[in-house]
GROMACS .gro file of C-alpha atoms in nm:
model
  161
    1MET     CA    1   1.827   4.595  -0.921
    2ASN     CA    2   2.154   4.790  -1.014
    3THR     CA    3   2.433   4.627  -1.206
    4LEU     CA    4   2.748   4.566  -1.050
    5GLU     CA    5   2.901   4.838  -1.095
    6GLU     CA    6   2.645   5.043  -1.002
    7ILE     CA    7   2.677   4.962  -0.662
    8PHE     CA    8   3.006   5.057  -0.610
    9GLU     CA    9   2.953   5.428  -0.774
   10GLY     CA   10   3.029   5.730  -0.612
   11LYS     CA   11   3.105   5.509  -0.269
   12LYS     CA   12   3.420   5.595  -0.033
   13ARG     CA   13   3.401   5.342   0.234
   14ILE     CA   14   3.251   4.987   0.151
   15VAL     CA   15   3.223   4.699   0.413
   16ILE     CA   16   3.184   4.340   0.238
   17CYS     CA   17   3.033   4.101   0.424
   18GLY     CA   18   3.100   3.707   0.354
   19ILE     CA   19   2.825   3.469   0.484
   20GLY     CA   20   2.783   3.155   0.545
   21ASN     CA   21   2.899   2.741   0.692
   22ASP     CA   22   3.184   2.580   0.522
   23ILE     CA   23   3.056   2.280   0.680
   24ARG     CA   24   2.729   2.290   0.487
   25GLY     CA   25   2.834   2.244   0.097
   26ASP     CA   26   2.746   2.585  -0.078
   27ASP     CA   27   2.636   2.785   0.187
   28ALA     CA   28   3.009   2.863   0.177
   29PHE     CA   29   2.948   3.068  -0.046
   30GLY     CA   30   3.009   3.443   0.100
   31VAL     CA   31   3.262   3.281   0.282
   32ILE     CA   32   3.466   3.182  -0.023
   33VAL     CA   33   3.416   3.518  -0.161
   34ALA     CA   34   3.575   3.719   0.210
   35GLU     CA   35   3.879   3.472   0.203
   36ARG     CA   36   3.889   3.524  -0.151
   37LEU     CA   37   3.909   3.862  -0.141
   38LYS     CA   38   4.143   3.969   0.109
   39GLU     CA   39   4.392   3.773  -0.085
   40ILE     CA   40   4.331   3.992  -0.407
   41LEU     CA   41   4.175   4.255  -0.288
   42ASP     CA   42   4.432   4.621  -0.187
   43ASN     CA   43   4.228   4.898  -0.084
   44PRO     CA   44   4.245   5.064   0.240
   45ASN     CA   45   3.883   5.198   0.149
   46VAL     CA   46   3.726   4.863   0.197
   47LEU     CA   47   3.697   4.564   0.445
   48VAL     CA   48   3.585   4.245   0.407
   49ILE     CA   49   3.450   4.024   0.708
   50ASN     CA   50   3.460   3.681   0.703
   51CYS     CA   51   3.101   3.700   0.901
   52SER     CA   52   3.029   3.295   0.917
   53GLU     CA   53   2.685   3.281   1.007
   54VAL     CA   54   2.683   3.565   1.211
   55PRO     CA   55   2.672   3.853   1.050
   56GLU     CA   56   2.514   4.082   1.314
   57ASN     CA   57   2.825   4.004   1.595
   58TYR     CA   58   3.003   4.236   1.342
   59THR     CA   59   2.796   4.539   1.408
   60GLY     CA   60   3.068   4.729   1.600
   61LYS     CA   61   3.377   4.669   1.358
   62ILE     CA   62   3.132   4.772   1.088
   63ARG     CA   63   3.003   5.088   1.240
   64ASP     CA   64   3.367   5.196   1.351
   65PHE     CA   65   3.485   5.123   0.979
   66GLU     CA   66   3.205   5.447   0.916
   67PRO     CA   67   3.125   5.280   0.549
   68ASP     CA   68   2.927   5.444   0.325
   69LEU     CA   69   2.793   5.112   0.191
   70VAL     CA   70   2.770   4.738   0.364
   71VAL     CA   71   2.767   4.446   0.113
   72PHE     CA   72   2.590   4.100   0.215
   73VAL     CA   73   2.774   3.838  -0.001
   74ASP     CA   74   2.525   3.438   0.066
   75ALA     CA   75   2.394   3.176  -0.092
   76VAL     CA   76   2.071   3.323  -0.111
   77ASP     CA   77   1.767   3.021  -0.201
   78PHE     CA   78   1.555   3.257  -0.451
   79LYS     CA   79   1.476   2.981  -0.653
   80GLY     CA   80   1.727   3.047  -0.924
   81ASP     CA   81   1.956   2.739  -1.101
   82VAL     CA   82   2.240   2.654  -0.892
   83GLY     CA   83   2.513   2.920  -0.963
   84GLU     CA   84   2.337   3.252  -1.033
   85TYR     CA   85   2.340   3.546  -0.907
   86ILE     CA   86   2.102   3.800  -0.804
   87ILE     CA   87   2.181   4.115  -0.676
   88ALA     CA   88   1.882   4.282  -0.381
   89ASP     CA   89   1.815   4.456  -0.106
   90PRO     CA   90   1.836   4.265   0.211
   91GLU     CA   91   1.543   4.458   0.309
   92GLY     CA   92   1.339   4.347   0.077
   93THR     CA   93   1.183   3.913   0.081
   94VAL     CA   94   1.496   3.805  -0.066
   95GLY     CA   95   1.623   3.904   0.301
   96GLU     CA   96   1.307   3.684   0.479
   97ALA     CA   97   1.515   3.369   0.314
   98VAL     CA   98   1.532   3.115   0.600
   99SER     CA   99   1.888   3.004   0.582
  100THR     CA  100   2.068   2.842   0.800
  101HIS     CA  101   2.262   3.197   0.999
  102GLY     CA  102   2.100   3.273   1.276
  103LEU     CA  103   1.916   3.584   1.169
  104PRO     CA  104   1.739   3.672   0.894
  105LEU     CA  105   1.930   3.965   0.664
  106LYS     CA  106   1.585   4.199   0.683
  107PHE     CA  107   1.644   4.190   1.019
  108VAL     CA  108   2.026   4.195   1.057
  109THR     CA  109   1.998   4.513   0.800
  110GLY     CA  110   1.824   4.665   1.031
  111PHE     CA  111   1.923   4.632   1.316
  112MET     CA  112   2.282   4.770   1.186
  113LYS     CA  113   2.090   5.103   1.035
  114THR     CA  114   1.998   5.140   1.344
  115MET     CA  115   2.402   5.172   1.404
  116VAL     CA  116   2.559   5.234   1.072
  117GLU     CA  117   2.411   5.548   0.791
  118ALA     CA  118   2.545   5.366   0.500
  119GLU     CA  119   2.322   5.197   0.204
  120PHE     CA  120   2.349   4.800   0.220
  121VAL     CA  121   2.325   4.570  -0.058
  122LEU     CA  122   2.304   4.141  -0.083
  123ILE     CA  123   2.500   3.954  -0.322
  124GLY     CA  124   2.379   3.659  -0.325
  125CYS     CA  125   2.428   3.330  -0.552
  126GLN     CA  126   2.143   3.027  -0.549
  127PRO     CA  127   2.328   2.740  -0.336
  128GLY     CA  128   2.272   2.393  -0.476
  129LEU     CA  129   2.350   2.163  -0.167
  130THR     CA  130   2.365   2.257   0.169
  131GLY     CA  131   2.399   1.947   0.317
  132LEU     CA  132   2.595   1.923   0.661
  133PHE     CA  133   2.943   1.823   0.594
  134GLU     CA  134   2.944   1.899   0.263
  135GLU     CA  135   3.258   2.041   0.045
  136PRO     CA  136   3.114   2.338  -0.205
  137SER     CA  137   3.031   2.195  -0.541
  138GLU     CA  138   3.309   2.320  -0.783
  139LEU     CA  139   3.025   2.526  -1.003
  140ILE     CA  140   2.982   2.733  -0.661
  141ARG     CA  141   3.368   2.776  -0.605
  142GLU     CA  142   3.400   2.859  -0.924
  143ARG     CA  143   3.139   3.118  -0.896
  144ALA     CA  144   3.274   3.248  -0.544
  145GLU     CA  145   3.619   3.286  -0.750
  146ARG     CA  146   3.438   3.505  -1.000
  147LEU     CA  147   3.249   3.757  -0.867
  148SER     CA  148   3.597   3.796  -0.616
  149LYS     CA  149   3.804   3.879  -0.918
  150LEU     CA  150   3.503   4.139  -1.070
  151LEU     CA  151   3.459   4.290  -0.698
  152ALA     CA  152   3.844   4.370  -0.686
  153GLY     CA  153   3.845   4.456  -1.104
  154ILE     CA  154   3.617   4.707  -0.956
  155LEU     CA  155   3.740   4.804  -0.555
  156ASN     CA  156   4.119   4.808  -0.665
  157GLY     CA  157   3.997   5.029  -0.961
  158GLY     CA  158   4.102   4.853  -1.246
  159GLY     CA  159   4.075   4.520  -1.427
  160ASN     CA  160   4.053   4.134  -1.270
  161ASP     CA  161   4.367   3.960  -1.146
   0.00000   0.00000   0.00000
């Protein structure tokens, strides 16, 4: 798919949805990114939401923001190396992945497209441990911090914080 910069090119209103479960180890990747972005991102045209495990519950808020791009950030088992990133269509095969969340992203995206006229992208990270009551690994924390800084650099219109 596209590079990180290309995803955001020409987009005026953007929603970033961090998805995950912060008590299931590396599954917390998306929520760590969302919480960190809330601290370092300064752009009124970007809405960052910590969706936890239920992005479908935020459809109204996303619709009301009127974005032209919705980005899901999630831990995704795509059989890569732990900590590896993937940029994908959430309605593609990666979006069908079984997860700890309520609905596969493929269905969430399809539903949201009926209410929101926007492009949808998934930025995923291959998790390692996702057992209940586990802490995210140091590698996943580092990857979440790196992605947060890259996104903030792009969306703040300059270099990384």
